[in-house]
Short mmCIF file of C-alpha atoms in Angstrom, two decimals:
data_model
loop_
_atom_site.label_atom_id
_atom_site.label_comp_id
_atom_site.label_asym_id
_atom_site.label_seq_id
_atom_site.Cartn_x
_atom_site.Cartn_y
_atom_site.Cartn_z
CA ARG M 1 17.03 -5.29 2.92
CA ARG M 2 20.04 -3.26 1.77
CA GLU M 3 19.06 -3.94 -1.83
CA ALA M 4 15.45 -2.87 -1.16
CA ALA M 5 16.67 0.38 0.41
CA SER M 6 18.79 1.39 -2.57
CA SER M 7 16.77 -0.10 -5.45
CA ARG M 8 15.45 2.13 -8.22
CA ASP M 9 13.25 -0.58 -9.75
CA GLU M 10 9.56 0.00 -10.36
CA LEU M 11 7.23 -1.11 -7.59
CA ILE M 12 4.45 -3.63 -7.82
CA VAL M 13 1.61 -2.01 -5.91
CA ALA M 14 -1.16 -4.49 -6.69
CA HIS M 15 -1.29 -8.00 -8.08
CA ARG M 16 -3.59 -10.82 -9.04
CA ILE M 17 -3.14 -14.49 -8.21
CA PRO M 18 -4.55 -16.77 -10.91
CA ILE M 19 -6.81 -19.70 -10.10
CA THR M 20 -5.41 -22.99 -11.32
CA PRO M 21 -7.20 -26.36 -11.29
CA GLY M 22 -5.53 -28.99 -9.17
CA TRP M 23 -6.22 -32.44 -7.74
CA VAL M 24 -6.54 -33.44 -4.10
CA PRO M 25 -6.12 -37.16 -3.25
CA LEU M 26 -9.28 -37.59 -1.15
CA VAL M 27 -10.74 -40.88 0.06
CA ASP M 28 -14.39 -41.90 -0.17
CA PRO M 29 -15.56 -41.99 3.48
CA ALA M 30 -18.01 -44.86 2.89
CA THR M 31 -15.76 -47.25 0.94
CA GLY M 32 -12.22 -46.06 1.67
CA ALA M 33 -11.53 -46.06 -2.07
CA PRO M 34 -9.31 -43.35 -3.55
CA LYS M 35 -11.37 -40.42 -4.79
CA PRO M 36 -9.14 -37.84 -6.49
CA THR M 37 -11.09 -34.58 -6.59
CA GLN M 38 -10.44 -31.55 -8.77
CA VAL M 39 -10.40 -28.24 -6.86
CA PRO M 40 -9.46 -24.66 -7.76
CA PHE M 41 -6.23 -23.36 -6.20
CA LEU M 42 -4.83 -19.85 -5.92
CA ASP M 43 -1.42 -20.39 -7.51
CA ALA M 44 0.92 -17.96 -5.75
CA ARG M 45 3.81 -19.21 -7.92
CA ARG M 46 2.38 -17.20 -10.86
CA VAL M 47 1.58 -13.79 -9.35
CA GLU M 48 0.59 -11.28 -12.05
CA PRO M 49 1.26 -7.56 -11.36
CA THR M 50 -1.77 -5.34 -12.05
CA ILE M 51 -0.44 -1.94 -10.90
CA VAL M 52 3.24 -1.11 -11.40
CA ARG M 53 4.62 2.38 -10.97
CA PRO M 54 7.93 4.19 -10.63
CA ARG M 55 9.43 4.18 -7.16
CA PRO M 56 8.45 7.37 -5.32
CA VAL M 57 10.76 9.37 -3.07
CA GLY M 58 8.33 8.75 -0.23
CA TYR M 59 5.00 9.62 1.30
CA VAL M 60 3.81 12.37 3.64
CA LEU M 61 1.17 11.75 6.29
CA LEU M 62 -0.31 15.12 7.09
CA GLY M 63 -0.27 16.20 10.72
CA THR M 64 -3.92 15.60 11.48
CA GLN M 65 -5.72 13.67 14.20
CA GLU M 66 -7.08 11.22 11.63
CA THR M 67 -3.59 9.91 10.77
CA ALA M 68 -2.74 8.90 14.37
CA ALA M 69 -3.61 5.21 13.84
CA ALA M 70 -1.50 5.03 10.66
CA ARG M 71 1.44 6.66 12.46
CA GLU M 72 1.17 4.13 15.27
CA ALA M 73 1.01 1.23 12.80
CA LEU M 74 4.18 2.47 11.04
CA LYS M 75 5.93 2.74 14.41
CA HIS M 76 4.96 -0.85 15.30
CA ARG M 77 6.36 -2.03 11.96
CA ALA M 78 9.68 -0.25 12.68
CA VAL M 79 9.32 1.89 9.55
CA LYS M 80 11.64 4.89 9.47
CA THR M 81 9.72 8.18 9.62
CA CYS M 82 10.86 11.79 9.90
CA ASP M 83 8.92 14.45 11.79
CA LEU M 84 8.37 17.82 10.14
CA PRO M 85 8.88 20.37 12.95
CA ALA M 86 7.78 23.30 10.75
CA SER M 87 5.37 23.68 7.87
CA ALA M 88 6.88 23.20 4.43
CA GLU M 89 5.89 23.51 0.81
CA VAL M 90 6.24 20.40 -1.36
CA VAL M 91 6.30 20.87 -5.12
CA GLY M 92 5.08 18.04 -7.36
CA ALA M 93 3.36 15.93 -4.69
CA GLU M 94 0.41 13.76 -5.66
CA ALA M 95 -2.76 14.17 -3.60
CA PHE M 96 -5.58 11.62 -3.54
CA THR M 97 -9.35 11.92 -3.49
CA VAL M 98 -11.44 8.84 -2.68
CA THR M 99 -13.84 7.98 -5.51
CA ALA M 100 -15.20 4.67 -4.12
CA ARG M 101 -14.89 2.86 -0.80
CA PRO M 102 -16.43 -0.63 -0.72
CA ALA M 103 -16.87 -2.23 2.69
CA VAL M 104 -13.78 -4.18 3.76
CA ASP M 105 -13.16 -6.47 6.73
CA ARG M 106 -10.05 -4.97 8.39
CA ARG M 107 -9.28 -8.35 9.96
CA ALA M 108 -8.93 -10.06 6.57
CA ILE M 109 -5.42 -11.15 5.63
CA ASN M 110 -5.80 -9.90 2.05
CA PRO M 111 -8.77 -7.54 1.86
CA GLU M 112 -10.32 -7.65 -1.58
CA GLY M 113 -11.74 -4.68 -3.42
CA GLY M 114 -9.89 -1.78 -2.01
CA VAL M 115 -10.43 1.92 -2.30
CA THR M 116 -10.51 3.68 -5.64
CA THR M 117 -8.84 7.08 -5.77
CA ARG M 118 -7.93 9.68 -8.33
CA SER M 119 -4.63 11.43 -7.99
CA SER M 120 -3.83 15.00 -8.82
CA ARG M 121 -0.78 17.21 -8.82
CA GLU M 122 -1.46 20.78 -7.93
CA SER M 123 0.31 23.47 -9.87
CA GLY M 124 2.71 25.20 -7.56
CA GLY M 125 3.22 23.49 -4.25
CA THR M 126 1.29 21.79 -1.50
CA GLN M 127 1.53 23.23 1.99
CA VAL M 128 2.40 20.53 4.51
CA PRO M 129 1.65 21.50 8.12
CA ALA M 130 4.06 21.16 11.03
CA GLY M 131 3.52 17.85 12.81
CA SER M 132 3.32 15.91 9.55
CA ILE M 133 5.69 13.03 8.92
CA PHE M 134 7.74 12.11 5.87
CA ILE M 135 8.21 8.39 5.19
CA PRO M 136 11.08 7.78 2.77
CA VAL M 137 10.93 4.79 0.44
CA GLU M 138 14.71 4.56 0.49
CA GLN M 139 14.93 2.33 3.56
CA PRO M 140 15.22 -1.40 4.30
CA LEU M 141 11.43 -1.69 4.75
CA ALA M 142 10.63 -0.09 1.37
CA GLY M 143 8.14 -2.85 0.51
CA VAL M 144 6.30 -2.36 3.80
CA VAL M 145 6.16 1.41 3.20
CA VAL M 146 4.59 1.04 -0.26
CA ALA M 147 2.24 -1.79 0.75
CA SER M 148 1.05 0.27 3.73
CA LEU M 149 0.83 3.75 2.25
CA ASP M 150 0.10 3.56 -1.45
CA PRO M 151 -3.66 4.16 -1.86
CA ASP M 152 -3.89 1.41 -4.51
CA ALA M 153 -2.42 -1.28 -2.24
CA ALA M 154 -5.15 -3.84 -1.51
CA GLY M 155 -4.28 -4.35 2.16
CA GLY M 156 -2.88 -0.88 2.76
CA PHE M 157 -3.83 1.72 5.32
CA VAL M 158 -6.31 3.48 3.02
CA THR M 159 -8.21 0.28 2.16
CA THR M 160 -8.34 -0.89 5.78
CA GLY M 161 -9.39 2.53 7.07
CA LEU M 162 -6.27 3.39 9.08
CA ILE M 163 -6.10 6.42 6.82
CA PRO M 164 -9.78 7.38 6.69
CA GLY M 165 -11.49 9.13 3.83
CA ASP M 166 -15.08 9.20 2.71
CA VAL M 167 -16.01 9.26 -0.96
CA GLU M 168 -15.11 12.59 -2.59
CA THR M 169 -12.82 13.61 0.27
CA ARG M 170 -9.12 14.22 -0.01
CA LEU M 171 -6.86 11.89 1.93
CA SER M 172 -4.36 13.15 4.51
CA LEU M 173 -1.66 11.45 2.45
CA LEU M 174 0.67 12.63 -0.29
CA ARG M 175 2.94 10.57 -2.57
CA LEU M 176 6.18 12.22 -3.66
CA PRO M 177 7.00 10.89 -7.14
CA ALA M 178 10.59 10.34 -8.29
CA GLY M 179 12.30 13.67 -8.79
CA THR M 180 10.33 15.41 -6.04
CA THR M 181 12.35 17.01 -3.27
CA ALA M 182 11.67 15.59 0.18
CA PRO M 183 10.33 18.14 2.67
CA ILE M 184 13.04 17.19 5.19
CA ALA M 185 16.37 15.41 5.12
CA CYS M 186 15.99 12.12 7.01
CA SER M 187 19.02 10.69 8.72
#
């Protein structure tokens, strides 16, 4: 966890698990004779990254009613967050607009599909209202932060609907790329 908190390595945001043929030693129920059967397996020993990006400084969940469920989920995961008591301007933040939202079963362990977004950086700064929270990536639960908050993460809060957003609406979430100044110093 200490290594995850201080790492500067790129982050794997999404991956693919290849299907590999394998054999299962089944038995014929009528005769009891061995009946090896070929079946497809998801081979988690050969995970292939599909989206890799530089480690961001963190994420900002805007202080809106629609982010309450995401805030609660972060709290239950013991993720370090920092409240913004006053509005602040963040320069260089990436904002996200939903471009497609296929139906996803929130109860699924690994929801497939996911939300498609386009990111944009506004010239100048982005005004972040008081009551928003900053979630730094530099913490022991860095992997949980990225898997939960990055819009491209298959089982993340955007895909599962904890951070809602209809098609062509802007999410109440910002990503602060490397080199961006955090809106508050977290201790």
